Amino acid sequence: MSSLRFKVVEEASNRKAVAVDIPAERPQAFYGKAVFNRQRMFEYLPKKTYDALVYAIENRESISREIADSVAAGMKQWAIDNGARHYTHWFHPLTDGTAEKHDSFIDHDGKGGVVEEFDGKQLVQQEPDASSFPNGGIRNTFEARGYSAWDISSPAFILGETLCIPTIFISYTGESLDYKTPLLRSLNAVDKAATAVAQYFDPEVKHVNSYLGWEQEYFLVDEALYSARPDLVMTGRTLLGHESAKNQQLEDHYFGAIPSRVEAFMLDLEIEAHRLGIPAKTRHNEVAPNQFELAPIYEECNLANDHNLLLMSLMAKVARKHNFRVLLHEKPFAGINGSGKHNNWSLGTDTGVLLFAPGKTPAQNLQFITFVANVMAAVHEHNALLKASIMSATNQHRLGANEAPPAIISIFTGSQLAGILDMIENSTNEQLSDLSSKSGYSVGIAQIPELQIDATDRNRTSPFAFTGNRFEFRAVGSSGNCAAAMLVLNAAIADQLAKFKQAVDARVAKGEELQNAILEEIRVLIRNSKPIHFDGNGYSDEWKEEAARRGLDCETSAPKIFDAYLLPSSVEMFKRTGVLSEVELQARNEVKWEMFTKKIQIESRVLGDLAINHIIPVATRYESVLVDNVVKLKSIFSGMKAAEIVAPDIETIEKISKHMLAIKLKTHEMIENRKVANRITDQRKKAIAYHDTVQPLMDEIRYHIDKLEGMVDNEMWPLPKYRELLFIR
Ligand code: ADP
Ligand code: MG
């Protein structure tokens, strides 16, 4: 009898919403209260220090030790005034999530007591042991020491009673061991390259920023049910479980009424987020039962990414307060939608112009087309790399699974933008300048603003879609660090813009008029990047064939997809932009392969345990109940009648035996394959072995277990079922 399962289901269904401590003030009163933002800096820092810091932030420069000391003093005072006792350098290692090592402010005062100290050196730099974090072999060649260094462009904040200082994390020899370092480098690269091109259109432009607006999807599960599922606890997803009779087919969850327990959680989360200066704005139910989304207002890319990471850890914390567990895994449940994290990405000048938005003048529209065409060229050239940037052991389950974009990168433009690109490609420069001077002609460049590019022209099957004033990279996974995708995208566009500028300048040097030179080069880009443009149904099988014919990367095996980081075109691009060196790329790929292997290894071990120690014993017990029953029936009936009466039970016994045998054999095979794979020392080959020889057996084992779930006495089944996990009351 499965008393535990029934107990936790009862516990979960009786749970009420937890009361939320709603502040009396409006959001503007407590927004950013826990952040050392410009207002706090102004309050707590001497004027000279404040000016130097703001100047350094705005011009992407570093600060002197003297200024750092002065900032540290002000920051410490602010932190202590707000109840902080510890400080930590907060960074993003190559694992999932964030890392922190807390130190208290205290130091000896020389008289047997303590004082609270925090100076510029502690603010600017720490030395966490790099060997405890994935480093892809960089530490073997050099030293185990790693440094974290303050990222002045992201403000410090207080979490609980700890002052958190956003930092980069690098090895003793300067290689990045994190996501933030290359992200910042890519933002510098795109600033430089995009500013140079934007100056063709407006010489006043001094900087170009990259913006990111992420949409975080997640699942909530009651904590009691979660705790009764070792697979959820250890891998973040269900490794087995028969589909529930009702899941998302009625489409009644999307934008439906939010259950009160969930609404309380969301409200609490938003208040916490607002205190931390995360501009959480939108919340709603998602397509699958128990699936939800939170989206903030977009921000500068580096800050937006810090906020996403902070929000993910905040979610886990707040969920526990509400007796939930949050699942950020991309595919926690089979048979229903998984979770992604759309990355809405754009570039904008410091003069306030969004570069992927059509403008009000012909010049602004030429600028818009210039940037769009360069994005298409960059995404085309690096389509394999962009796919690699979002790939992981967890996101592989989502892509291509008929709910999310396929494992092929293409761009959706919508018919209006496609029409404009066609028109530019097929008109001469004379025709175009003619058109732009004639009012009333509907496709001339001058008329683009009146076209009102329609942002609702949505194609949900595209991994990379133009949505009016930005591009939406939809293949990013819900648990991933957006920086992985953002650094590739920003580096690729920076490199492409630099090439574009070179080509245009060469034409101008030969005496071509600037606008004509730009138009000519745009035509080249439009023509060359045609294969990446696809507005059709990305879920269809025809698209897969078509994409292969077009030469787009169609690799579906995650460990092989990572190879794209080491393609000559990628290595060269990263080198030119200064975003990642070849040593860094190799080291990071080692980490990717190793992480992939470890995740599958853990899943495989958990599934083996569940299969042999949970499922087989229960199925055996139920089978023996049936066998007993058959024997007893035969003792009271005889001949033909007995045979007829026991026939259904015998059929079930046969099926159960068949599935149990398959589970035992496949589990044995899976363990043997693991042993073989574990002996491989090359990380890439090992990951491929796990992908090719371990992963498929997990699917087979699951198939048989899920069949058993449909046969074995409901009362005996040990694990909460999908129908119990997925519907919060
Ligand atoms: P949906 O795509 O679900 O319709 P929204 O239109 O609300 O969602 O936008 C999703 C995200 O895109 C939000 O975070 C929003 O702030 C962000 N966003 C809007 N404009 C831009 C832009 N120009 N650059 C980057 N992000 C943007
Ligand atoms: Mg969106």
Coordinates of N, CA and C in Angstrom, one line a residue, residues 5 40 44 110 112 126 149 191 196 262 324 329 351 376 403 425 429 476 499 519 525 549 567 572 588 654 687 699:
R5 N 2.5 8.1 -0.8 CA 1.9 8.9 -2.0 C 0.6 9.5 -1.6
R40 N 21.4 56.1 -4.2 CA 22.1 55.7 -3.0 C 23.6 56.2 -3.1
Y44 N 25.5 58.4 -0.4 CA 26.5 57.9 0.5 C 28.0 58.2 0.0
G110 N 42.4 45.2 17.6 CA 43.7 45.3 18.3 C 43.6 45.5 19.8
G112 N 41.2 43.5 21.5 CA 40.4 42.3 21.9 C 39.0 42.4 21.4
Q126 N 38.6 39.5 -5.0 CA 38.7 38.4 -4.1 C 39.4 37.3 -4.8
A149 N 36.4 40.0 -9.7 CA 36.7 41.4 -9.7 C 35.4 42.2 -10.0
D191 N 29.4 47.7 -28.8 CA 29.4 49.2 -28.6 C 30.3 49.9 -29.7
A196 N 30.3 52.9 -34.6 CA 31.0 53.3 -35.9 C 30.0 53.3 -37.0
V262 N -0.8 30.3 -6.1 CA 0.2 30.7 -7.1 C 0.3 32.2 -7.1
F324 N 6.0 25.6 -2.2 CA 6.2 25.1 -3.6 C 7.6 24.8 -3.8
H329 N 13.8 23.6 -15.0 CA 14.2 22.7 -16.1 C 13.4 22.9 -17.4
T351 N 21.7 58.2 -28.0 CA 20.9 59.3 -28.4 C 19.4 58.9 -28.4
M376 N 20.9 39.7 -40.0 CA 20.6 38.5 -40.8 C 21.9 37.9 -41.2
E403 N 7.0 21.8 -29.9 CA 6.4 22.8 -29.0 C 7.4 23.9 -28.9
E425 N 16.6 44.9 -52.5 CA 17.5 44.0 -53.3 C 17.3 44.2 -54.8
N429 N 19.8 52.0 -57.0 CA 19.9 53.1 -56.1 C 19.1 54.3 -56.6
V476 N 16.4 30.0 -26.4 CA 17.1 29.9 -25.1 C 16.3 29.1 -24.1
K499 N 32.9 44.4 -40.3 CA 33.2 44.0 -41.8 C 32.4 44.9 -42.7
L519 N 23.8 51.1 -49.5 CA 22.8 50.3 -50.2 C 23.4 49.1 -50.9
L525 N 24.5 41.7 -48.4 CA 24.1 41.0 -47.2 C 22.7 40.3 -47.4
R549 N 19.1 21.5 -47.3 CA 19.4 21.9 -48.7 C 20.0 23.3 -48.7
L567 N 34.6 25.8 -34.5 CA 34.7 26.0 -35.9 C 35.7 27.2 -36.2
E572 N 37.8 32.5 -35.1 CA 38.3 33.8 -35.7 C 37.4 35.0 -35.3
R588 N 36.2 26.0 -22.3 CA 34.8 26.1 -22.0 C 34.0 24.9 -22.7
E654 N 1.2 -11.7 -18.0 CA 2.1 -11.8 -19.1 C 2.7 -10.4 -19.5
A687 N 31.0 12.4 -23.7 CA 29.7 13.0 -23.8 C 28.9 12.4 -25.0
D699 N 15.1 6.4 -22.3 CA 13.8 6.5 -22.9 C 13.0 5.2 -23.0

